[in-house]
Coordinates of C-alpha atoms in Angstrom, one line a residue:
X128 CA 67.3 91.2 89.6
X129 CA 70.4 92.8 89.8
X130 CA 70.0 95.5 92.8
X131 CA 73.0 97.9 92.0
X132 CA 71.6 98.1 88.3
X133 CA 68.0 99.0 89.9
X134 CA 69.6 101.0 92.7
X135 CA 71.8 103.0 90.0
X136 CA 68.3 104.1 88.1
X137 CA 66.9 105.0 91.5
X138 CA 69.7 107.0 92.6
X139 CA 69.3 109.1 89.5
X140 CA 65.7 109.6 90.1
X141 CA 64.1 111.3 93.1
X142 CA 64.6 108.7 95.6
X143 CA 67.6 110.5 97.3
X144 CA 65.1 113.3 98.4
X145 CA 62.9 110.1 99.8
X146 CA 65.9 109.3 101.8
X147 CA 66.5 112.6 103.0
X148 CA 63.1 113.7 103.7
X149 CA 63.0 110.5 106.4
X150 CA 66.2 111.0 107.8
X151 CA 65.6 115.1 108.0
X152 CA 62.2 114.2 109.9
X153 CA 64.6 112.2 112.7
X154 CA 66.7 114.9 112.8
X155 CA 64.0 117.8 113.3
X156 CA 62.2 115.2 116.0
X157 CA 65.3 114.8 117.9
X158 CA 66.5 118.6 118.1
X159 CA 62.8 119.3 118.9
X160 CA 63.8 117.1 122.2
X161 CA 67.2 118.1 122.6
X162 CA 65.9 121.4 122.8
X163 CA 63.2 120.4 125.4
X164 CA 66.2 118.6 127.0
X165 CA 68.4 121.7 127.2
X166 CA 66.3 123.3 129.8
X167 CA 67.0 121.3 132.3
X168 CA 70.9 120.9 131.6
X169 CA 72.1 124.0 134.0
X170 CA 74.5 122.5 136.2
X171 CA 77.6 120.0 135.9
X172 CA 75.7 117.0 137.1
X173 CA 72.9 117.8 134.6
X174 CA 75.3 118.4 131.6
X175 CA 77.3 115.4 132.3
X176 CA 75.1 112.9 134.1
X177 CA 71.6 114.1 133.3
X178 CA 71.0 114.7 137.0
X179 CA 71.5 110.5 137.5
X180 CA 67.6 110.8 136.5
X181 CA 66.7 107.9 134.3
X182 CA 65.5 104.4 135.3
X183 CA 67.5 101.4 134.5
X184 CA 64.9 100.2 131.7
X185 CA 65.4 104.0 130.2
X186 CA 69.1 103.8 130.3
X187 CA 69.8 100.1 129.2
X188 CA 67.6 101.1 126.1
X189 CA 70.0 104.2 125.5
X190 CA 73.0 102.0 126.2
X191 CA 72.0 99.5 123.3
X192 CA 71.4 102.8 121.4
X193 CA 74.6 104.0 122.4
X194 CA 76.5 100.4 121.7
X195 CA 74.6 99.3 118.3
X196 CA 76.6 101.9 115.9
X197 CA 76.9 101.6 112.7
X198 CA 79.6 98.7 113.0
X199 CA 76.9 96.6 114.9
X200 CA 74.2 96.9 111.8
X201 CA 76.3 97.6 108.7
X202 CA 79.2 95.9 109.5
X203 CA 78.3 92.8 110.8
X204 CA 75.2 92.3 108.6
X205 CA 78.0 92.7 105.5
X206 CA 80.4 90.8 107.5
X207 CA 78.0 87.8 107.7
X208 CA 76.6 88.3 103.8
X209 CA 80.1 88.1 102.7
X210 CA 81.9 85.9 105.3
X211 CA 78.9 83.8 107.0
X212 CA 79.9 82.1 110.3
X213 CA 82.8 84.1 110.3
X214 CA 81.0 87.5 110.2
X215 CA 78.8 86.3 113.1
X216 CA 81.9 86.2 115.4
X217 CA 81.6 89.9 115.8
X218 CA 78.1 89.5 117.1
X219 CA 79.4 87.1 119.6
X220 CA 82.3 88.8 120.5
X221 CA 80.3 92.1 121.2
X222 CA 77.4 90.3 123.0
X223 CA 79.5 88.1 125.5
X224 CA 81.5 91.4 126.3
X225 CA 78.6 92.7 128.4
X226 CA 79.0 90.2 131.2
X227 CA 82.5 91.5 132.3
X228 CA 80.8 94.8 132.5
X229 CA 77.6 93.5 134.0
X230 CA 79.7 91.5 136.6
X231 CA 82.9 93.1 137.2
X232 CA 82.1 96.7 136.7
X233 CA 78.7 98.6 136.1
X234 CA 77.6 99.0 140.2
X235 CA 81.3 99.4 141.4
X236 CA 81.6 102.5 139.0
X237 CA 78.5 104.0 139.7
X238 CA 79.1 103.9 143.2
X239 CA 82.7 105.2 143.0
X240 CA 82.6 107.7 140.5
X241 CA 81.1 110.7 139.4
X242 CA 80.9 111.7 135.9
X243 CA 84.0 110.4 134.1
X244 CA 86.4 107.2 134.3
X245 CA 89.4 109.4 135.5
X246 CA 86.9 109.9 138.7
X247 CA 87.3 106.1 139.4
X248 CA 90.7 105.7 138.5
X249 CA 92.2 108.5 140.6
X250 CA 89.8 108.0 143.6
X251 CA 92.8 106.6 145.8
X252 CA 95.8 107.9 143.4
X253 CA 97.7 111.0 142.8
X254 CA 94.9 113.0 141.1
X255 CA 96.7 114.9 138.6
X256 CA 98.8 112.2 136.7
X257 CA 96.5 109.5 136.7
X258 CA 93.2 112.0 135.6
X259 CA 95.5 113.1 132.7
X260 CA 96.1 109.5 131.6
X261 CA 92.5 108.6 132.1
X262 CA 91.6 111.8 129.8
X263 CA 94.1 110.7 127.1
X264 CA 93.2 107.3 126.9
X265 CA 89.5 108.2 126.9
X266 CA 90.2 110.7 123.8
X267 CA 92.0 108.1 122.1
X268 CA 89.4 105.7 122.2
X269 CA 86.9 108.4 121.6
X270 CA 88.7 109.6 118.3
X271 CA 89.0 105.6 116.9
X272 CA 85.2 104.9 117.5
X273 CA 84.0 108.5 115.8
X274 CA 86.6 107.4 112.6
X275 CA 84.6 104.2 112.2
X276 CA 81.0 106.2 113.0
X277 CA 81.9 108.8 110.6
X278 CA 83.5 106.5 107.4
X279 CA 80.1 104.9 108.0
X280 CA 78.4 108.2 107.3
X281 CA 80.5 108.7 104.0
X282 CA 79.7 105.1 102.9
X283 CA 76.0 105.3 103.3
X284 CA 75.6 108.1 101.6
X285 CA 77.5 107.1 98.5
X286 CA 75.1 103.9 98.3
X287 CA 71.8 106.3 98.9
X288 CA 73.0 109.5 96.8
X289 CA 74.9 108.0 94.5
X290 CA 77.4 110.7 95.9
X291 CA 80.7 108.6 94.6
X292 CA 82.9 111.6 94.3
X293 CA 85.1 111.9 97.5
X294 CA 84.1 116.0 97.6
X295 CA 80.6 115.0 97.7
X296 CA 80.8 112.4 100.3
X297 CA 83.3 114.9 102.7
X298 CA 80.1 117.3 102.8
X299 CA 77.7 114.7 104.1
X300 CA 80.3 113.7 106.4
X301 CA 80.9 117.7 107.8
X302 CA 77.1 117.6 107.9
X303 CA 76.9 114.8 110.4
X304 CA 79.5 116.0 112.7
X305 CA 78.0 119.5 112.7
X306 CA 74.4 118.1 113.6
X307 CA 76.3 116.1 116.5
X308 CA 77.6 118.8 117.8
X309 CA 74.4 120.9 118.1
X310 CA 72.9 117.8 120.1
X311 CA 75.8 117.8 122.4
X312 CA 76.0 121.3 123.1
X313 CA 72.5 122.1 123.6
X314 CA 71.4 119.0 124.8
X315 CA 74.0 117.7 127.0
X316 CA 73.7 114.0 128.6
X317 CA 69.8 114.3 128.9
X318 CA 69.4 115.3 125.2
X319 CA 71.8 112.8 124.3
X320 CA 70.5 109.9 126.0
X321 CA 66.7 110.5 124.5
X322 CA 68.4 110.7 121.0
X323 CA 69.9 107.2 121.8
X324 CA 66.6 105.7 123.0
X325 CA 64.6 106.9 119.9
X326 CA 67.4 105.7 117.7
X327 CA 67.4 102.1 119.6
X328 CA 63.9 101.8 119.0
X329 CA 63.8 102.7 115.6
X330 CA 67.0 100.6 115.1
X331 CA 65.2 97.4 116.7
X332 CA 62.0 97.7 115.0
X333 CA 63.6 98.3 111.5
X334 CA 65.8 94.9 112.1
X335 CA 62.8 92.9 113.3
X336 CA 60.8 94.8 110.3
X337 CA 63.3 93.2 107.6
X338 CA 63.7 89.8 109.3
X339 CA 60.1 89.0 109.6
X340 CA 60.1 89.9 105.9
X341 CA 63.1 88.0 104.8
X342 CA 62.2 85.0 106.7
X343 CA 58.7 85.2 105.4
X344 CA 60.1 84.8 101.7
X345 CA 61.6 81.5 102.8
X346 CA 58.4 80.5 104.6
X347 CA 59.8 80.9 108.1
X348 CA 61.9 78.4 107.3
X349 CA 65.9 79.5 108.6
X350 CA 67.4 76.1 107.1
X351 CA 66.0 76.8 103.8
X352 CA 67.2 80.8 104.1
X353 CA 70.8 79.3 104.9
X354 CA 70.6 76.5 102.4
X355 CA 70.0 79.4 99.7
X356 CA 72.8 81.7 100.9
X357 CA 75.1 78.8 101.3
X358 CA 74.1 78.2 97.4
X359 CA 74.9 81.8 96.5
X360 CA 78.1 81.7 98.0
X361 CA 79.5 78.3 96.8
X362 CA 78.7 79.7 93.1
X363 CA 80.3 83.0 93.4
X364 CA 83.4 83.7 91.6
X365 CA 85.6 83.1 94.6
X366 CA 83.4 80.4 96.4
X367 CA 83.1 80.2 100.1
X368 CA 81.1 78.0 102.3
X369 CA 79.7 80.5 104.3
X370 CA 77.9 77.9 107.1
X371 CA 81.3 77.0 108.0
X372 CA 84.5 78.4 110.2
X373 CA 87.2 79.9 108.0
X374 CA 86.0 81.8 104.9
X375 CA 87.6 85.3 106.7
X376 CA 89.9 83.4 109.3
X377 CA 91.1 80.7 107.5
X378 CA 93.3 77.6 108.4
X379 CA 96.9 79.5 108.5
X380 CA 98.6 80.3 111.4
X381 CA 98.6 84.0 111.2
X382 CA 94.7 84.2 110.7
X383 CA 93.9 82.2 113.4
X384 CA 95.9 84.1 115.7
X385 CA 94.2 87.5 114.2
X386 CA 91.1 86.2 115.2
X387 CA 91.8 85.4 119.2
X388 CA 93.5 89.1 119.2
X389 CA 90.0 89.8 117.7
X390 CA 87.9 88.1 120.1
X391 CA 90.0 89.3 122.9
X392 CA 89.8 92.8 122.1
X393 CA 85.8 92.8 121.7
X394 CA 85.1 90.5 124.7
X395 CA 87.5 92.5 126.9
X396 CA 86.8 96.1 125.2
X397 CA 83.4 97.0 126.1
X398 CA 84.3 97.5 129.7
X399 CA 86.7 99.9 129.3
X400 CA 85.0 101.8 126.6
X401 CA 84.9 105.4 128.1
X402 CA 81.3 106.4 126.5
X403 CA 79.6 103.0 127.9
X404 CA 80.9 103.5 131.2
X405 CA 79.8 107.1 131.3
X406 CA 76.0 105.9 130.8
X407 CA 76.2 104.1 134.2
X408 CA 76.2 107.6 135.9
X409 CA 73.1 108.4 134.5
X410 CA 70.8 106.5 137.0
X411 CA 70.4 107.6 140.3
X412 CA 71.8 104.1 142.3
X413 CA 74.2 100.6 141.6
X414 CA 70.7 98.7 141.5
X415 CA 69.5 100.8 138.5
X416 CA 73.2 100.2 137.0
X417 CA 72.8 96.6 136.9
X418 CA 69.6 96.5 136.0
X419 CA 70.4 98.7 132.6
X420 CA 73.2 96.3 132.1
X421 CA 70.9 93.5 132.0
X422 CA 68.0 95.4 129.7
X423 CA 70.9 96.4 127.1
X424 CA 72.1 92.9 126.9
X425 CA 68.5 91.9 126.4
X426 CA 67.9 94.4 123.7
X427 CA 71.5 93.8 122.4
X428 CA 71.3 90.1 122.0
X429 CA 68.0 89.9 120.3
X430 CA 69.2 92.7 117.9
X431 CA 72.4 90.4 116.7
X432 CA 70.1 87.3 116.0
X433 CA 68.4 89.6 113.5
X434 CA 71.8 90.6 112.4
X435 CA 72.4 87.0 111.6
X436 CA 69.1 86.9 109.2
X437 CA 69.7 89.8 107.7
X438 CA 73.7 89.1 106.6
X439 CA 72.4 85.6 105.7
X440 CA 69.4 87.2 104.0
X441 CA 71.2 89.9 101.8
X442 CA 73.8 87.0 100.7
X443 CA 71.0 85.0 99.6
X444 CA 68.5 87.7 97.7
X445 CA 71.3 90.4 97.0
X446 CA 74.0 88.0 96.2
X447 CA 77.8 88.3 97.5
X448 CA 79.2 90.1 94.2
X449 CA 76.3 92.5 94.0
X450 CA 77.4 93.7 97.5
X451 CA 81.2 93.4 97.3
X452 CA 80.6 96.0 94.0
X453 CA 78.0 98.4 95.8
X454 CA 79.6 101.7 96.3
X455 CA 79.8 101.5 99.8
X456 CA 81.0 97.5 99.8
X457 CA 80.9 95.0 102.4
X458 CA 78.9 98.2 104.5
X459 CA 76.2 98.5 102.0
X460 CA 74.6 94.7 102.4
X461 CA 71.6 96.0 104.7
X462 CA 70.3 98.7 102.6
X463 CA 71.0 96.5 99.9
X464 CA 68.8 93.8 100.9
X465 CA 66.2 96.4 102.1
X466 CA 66.0 98.1 98.6
X467 CA 65.4 93.9 97.1
X468 CA 62.4 93.4 99.7
X469 CA 60.6 96.9 99.9
X470 CA 62.1 99.0 97.0
X471 CA 63.4 102.3 97.3
X472 CA 60.7 103.7 100.5
X473 CA 61.9 100.3 102.9
X474 CA 65.5 100.9 101.8
X475 CA 65.0 105.0 102.3
X476 CA 63.9 103.8 105.9
X477 CA 66.5 101.8 106.6
X478 CA 69.1 104.3 105.1
X479 CA 67.5 106.8 107.5
X480 CA 67.5 104.5 110.6
X481 CA 71.3 103.6 109.9
X482 CA 72.1 107.4 109.5
X483 CA 70.3 108.3 112.9
X484 CA 72.3 105.0 114.3
X485 CA 75.5 107.2 113.6
X486 CA 74.5 110.6 115.2
X487 CA 73.4 109.3 118.1
X488 CA 76.5 107.0 118.7
X489 CA 79.0 110.1 117.5
X490 CA 76.9 112.5 119.7
X491 CA 77.3 110.1 122.8
X492 CA 81.3 109.7 122.0
X493 CA 81.5 113.5 121.8
X494 CA 80.0 114.2 125.5
X495 CA 82.1 111.7 126.8
X496 CA 85.3 113.1 125.4
X497 CA 84.4 116.6 126.0
X498 CA 83.4 115.5 129.7
X499 CA 86.8 114.2 130.1
X500 CA 88.7 117.2 128.6
X501 CA 86.9 119.5 131.1
X502 CA 86.2 117.3 134.0
X503 CA 89.6 115.8 134.3
X504 CA 91.8 118.2 132.5
X505 CA 90.1 121.6 132.8
X506 CA 88.5 121.4 136.3
X507 CA 91.1 119.0 138.3
X508 CA 94.5 119.4 136.6
X509 CA 94.6 122.8 135.2
X510 CA 92.1 124.6 138.2
X511 CA 93.1 122.1 140.5
X512 CA 89.5 121.3 141.4
X513 CA 88.5 124.8 142.1
X514 CA 86.1 125.4 139.3
X515 CA 83.1 127.0 139.2
X516 CA 80.5 124.0 139.2
X517 CA 77.9 125.5 137.0
X518 CA 79.6 127.6 134.8
X519 CA 83.1 127.3 133.5
X520 CA 83.4 123.2 133.5
X521 CA 80.5 123.3 131.5
X522 CA 81.4 125.9 129.0
X523 CA 85.0 124.2 128.5
X524 CA 83.0 120.8 127.4
X525 CA 80.5 122.3 125.2
X526 CA 83.7 124.1 123.6
X527 CA 85.7 120.9 123.4
X528 CA 82.4 119.5 121.9
X529 CA 83.4 121.9 118.8
X530 CA 86.8 121.0 118.6
X531 CA 86.1 117.3 119.0
X532 CA 83.6 117.5 116.4
X533 CA 86.1 119.4 113.8
X534 CA 88.7 116.9 114.5
X535 CA 86.1 114.0 113.9
X536 CA 84.9 115.4 110.6
X537 CA 88.4 115.6 109.3
X538 CA 89.4 112.0 110.7
X539 CA 86.4 110.8 109.0
X540 CA 86.9 112.0 105.7
X541 CA 90.7 110.5 106.0
X542 CA 89.2 107.1 107.1
X543 CA 86.1 106.8 104.3
X544 CA 85.8 103.6 102.9
X545 CA 87.3 101.3 105.3
X546 CA 85.4 98.5 106.8
X547 CA 83.3 100.2 110.0
X548 CA 83.4 96.7 112.4
X549 CA 87.0 96.7 111.8
X550 CA 87.8 100.0 112.9
X551 CA 85.3 99.6 115.6
X552 CA 87.5 96.4 116.8
X553 CA 90.6 98.6 116.8
X554 CA 88.8 101.0 119.0
X555 CA 87.9 98.3 121.6
X556 CA 91.6 96.9 121.7
X557 CA 92.4 100.5 122.6
X558 CA 90.0 100.3 125.4
X559 CA 91.0 96.9 126.5
X560 CA 94.2 97.8 126.6
X561 CA 94.7 101.2 127.8
X562 CA 91.5 101.1 130.5
X563 CA 90.5 97.9 131.3
X564 CA 93.6 96.6 133.4
X565 CA 93.7 99.8 135.6
X566 CA 89.9 99.7 136.0
X567 CA 90.1 96.2 137.4
X568 CA 93.3 96.9 139.3
X569 CA 92.0 99.6 140.8
X570 CA 88.7 97.9 142.1
X571 CA 90.0 94.4 143.1
X572 CA 93.9 94.7 144.1
X573 CA 94.3 96.7 147.3
X574 CA 98.3 97.4 146.8
X575 CA 97.6 99.0 143.5
X576 CA 99.3 102.3 143.2
X577 CA 99.7 105.4 140.9
X578 CA 102.9 104.1 139.2
X579 CA 101.2 101.0 138.1
X580 CA 98.3 103.1 136.8
X581 CA 100.5 105.2 134.4
X582 CA 102.4 102.2 133.6
X583 CA 99.4 100.2 132.7
X584 CA 97.4 103.0 131.2
X585 CA 100.2 104.8 128.8
X586 CA 102.2 101.7 128.3
X587 CA 99.0 100.1 127.1
X588 CA 97.8 102.8 125.2
X589 CA 101.2 103.2 123.4
X590 CA 102.0 99.7 122.8
X591 CA 98.2 99.1 121.1
X592 CA 98.4 102.5 118.9
X593 CA 101.9 101.4 117.7
X594 CA 101.4 98.0 116.7
X595 CA 97.7 99.3 115.0
X596 CA 100.2 101.9 112.7
X597 CA 102.3 98.8 111.9
X598 CA 99.8 96.5 111.3
X599 CA 98.9 95.2 107.8
X600 CA 95.7 97.1 108.8
X601 CA 97.1 100.4 108.0
X602 CA 99.5 98.9 105.3
X603 CA 101.1 96.3 103.1
X604 CA 98.0 94.2 102.3
X605 CA 97.9 92.7 98.7
X606 CA 95.2 94.5 96.1
X607 CA 91.9 92.7 96.2
X608 CA 91.6 91.8 92.2
X609 CA 87.8 92.4 92.4
X610 CA 88.0 95.9 94.0
X611 CA 91.4 96.9 92.9
X612 CA 92.2 98.2 96.0
X613 CA 94.1 96.8 99.0
X614 CA 92.2 96.5 102.2
X615 CA 94.9 98.7 104.1
X616 CA 94.0 101.9 104.8
X617 CA 96.8 103.4 103.0
X618 CA 97.3 102.1 99.2
X619 CA 100.6 101.5 97.3
X620 CA 102.7 101.4 100.4
X621 CA 103.7 99.1 103.1
X622 CA 105.8 99.9 106.3
X623 CA 104.0 97.0 108.6
X624 CA 106.2 94.8 110.5
X625 CA 103.1 93.3 112.8
X626 CA 101.7 90.4 111.7
X627 CA 98.2 90.9 113.0
X628 CA 95.5 93.2 112.0
X629 CA 94.1 93.4 115.9
X630 CA 96.8 94.1 118.3
X631 CA 94.7 92.8 121.3
X632 CA 96.6 89.6 122.1
X633 CA 99.9 91.0 122.4
X634 CA 98.9 94.8 124.1
X635 CA 96.0 93.6 126.4
X636 CA 98.3 91.1 128.5
X637 CA 101.5 93.9 127.9
X638 CA 99.0 96.3 130.0
X639 CA 98.3 94.0 132.8
X640 CA 101.8 93.0 133.2
X641 CA 103.2 96.9 133.4
X642 CA 100.4 97.7 135.7
X643 CA 101.8 94.8 138.0
X644 CA 105.1 95.9 137.3
X645 CA 104.7 99.4 138.3
X646 CA 102.6 98.4 141.1
X647 CA 105.5 96.3 142.9
X648 CA 108.5 98.4 142.0
X649 CA 106.9 101.5 143.7
X650 CA 106.5 102.2 147.5
X651 CA 103.8 104.2 147.4
X652 CA 100.9 102.9 149.5
X653 CA 97.1 103.3 149.3
X654 CA 95.7 100.5 151.2
X655 CA 94.1 103.1 153.4
X656 CA 92.1 104.8 150.6
X657 CA 91.1 101.6 149.2
X658 CA 89.2 100.3 152.2
X659 CA 87.0 103.5 151.8
X660 CA 86.7 102.9 147.7
X661 CA 85.7 99.2 148.6
X662 CA 83.0 100.2 151.1
X663 CA 81.7 102.7 148.6
X664 CA 82.0 100.8 145.5
X665 CA 80.1 98.0 147.3
X666 CA 77.4 99.7 149.5
X667 CA 77.1 102.9 147.7
X668 CA 78.1 104.6 151.2
X669 CA 78.5 108.4 149.8
X670 CA 78.2 107.8 146.1
X671 CA 76.5 110.4 143.8
X672 CA 72.7 110.9 144.5
X673 CA 70.0 111.9 141.7
X674 CA 69.5 115.6 141.2
X675 CA 65.6 116.5 141.9
X676 CA 64.4 118.8 139.3

């Protein structure tokens, strides 16, 4: 049974209406919840941090909803289906990263900050330059991450509705952008959090259903599933051993370095992702922040075990050649597997869940970016901290959400067709380079000062972005004979000089070094403020309190 043929036939029938109906139902239900939530989103603390009113468990589910993006569901399942063991390494990196967030960042950040990353980093520094740097890096990381999600929306629609012309896909990306703007502008952080909780429940339930179904086809025997997937991959036009390392990151020097670079970016990136860090402010205490990370680790870990079965299941039941030839390419492995298992109905449900996944994550990213602009740049740099808390700042955040939505739509249309997991890995590299060194130094190094923070953030950001632009990910990779396209972002041009796809191996150590050099070459002392910050971060004294409604 050739899935793409059946799929093509199905797409010409009425199934697109089924897919859109299921997705439309999700949008209607979540919009209703967002409107309900908007009634209590009056002040800045409501709009940015949901009044610090969610419990650790609720926030943990929402964090997993925010974190399990289209990259986790579509990208990793596809990477495992085509590259086996090497694809699963994305999952390992994404999960292990949470230990750094748990042990080094979650509680301290909740106690020290108010709404944004800029609050923590500027606590004992000169406010305006550091807030400007924090806002800049937040916006850049959010933009890269948004690109990945929007590209995922385009690929998914190509697969489900058979819309293969770029204008049709562009229209769908625009629709996703508009719904996301509505979520953020109306519901604020409270509405966005409920969308993420619902989406996490749907995604984990859908993945569990498919996992049990796939294992059921093999008599609940994982070994025979892996064997079948290995046989399919070994007999493909370009045979691969999907049970051993090396299918994607081979044995040559560059690909091994690339793997190390990718692993470094994934493991260190999470603790620097602004939209994840901002979630710690939605709980009342640091203890609840820690509890929410523990919940997130369990849910995310279990989900990644599901992706292992889904990926190998797609490789075994659909086949690598069919997945690679599908309109969405690698990202279509999970929906194609759903079609193979339960026909158009299950495929419609899984595709709608994947769509909901994209919507929830872009809403989280948008509120983070708009909060960073409104709180750090508008309220603290332009207005010098004198903005009216209730009206002006939130109004600016809502206007910013419109602008970011428009930029994300344009960027998503341009990035359409890229591998999502890879685009997200670039966002992680920027987060690990621009944010993490400064967060670690701010919380743990007494001597650290404004110059060190600026050198580290701008230096890490510039080095990372420049290396991405001149990497093979953007231009210069040879054309893949199977698809007739180059895996690089730009076709038929080559201006790369940096050999690695992911710049983490160079940019992260460089950012740590710049932070150190900037600090020791400056005479500014922030020791007195450090003592206050240390007490506050460890004890929660004077930390932001929950708001009663």
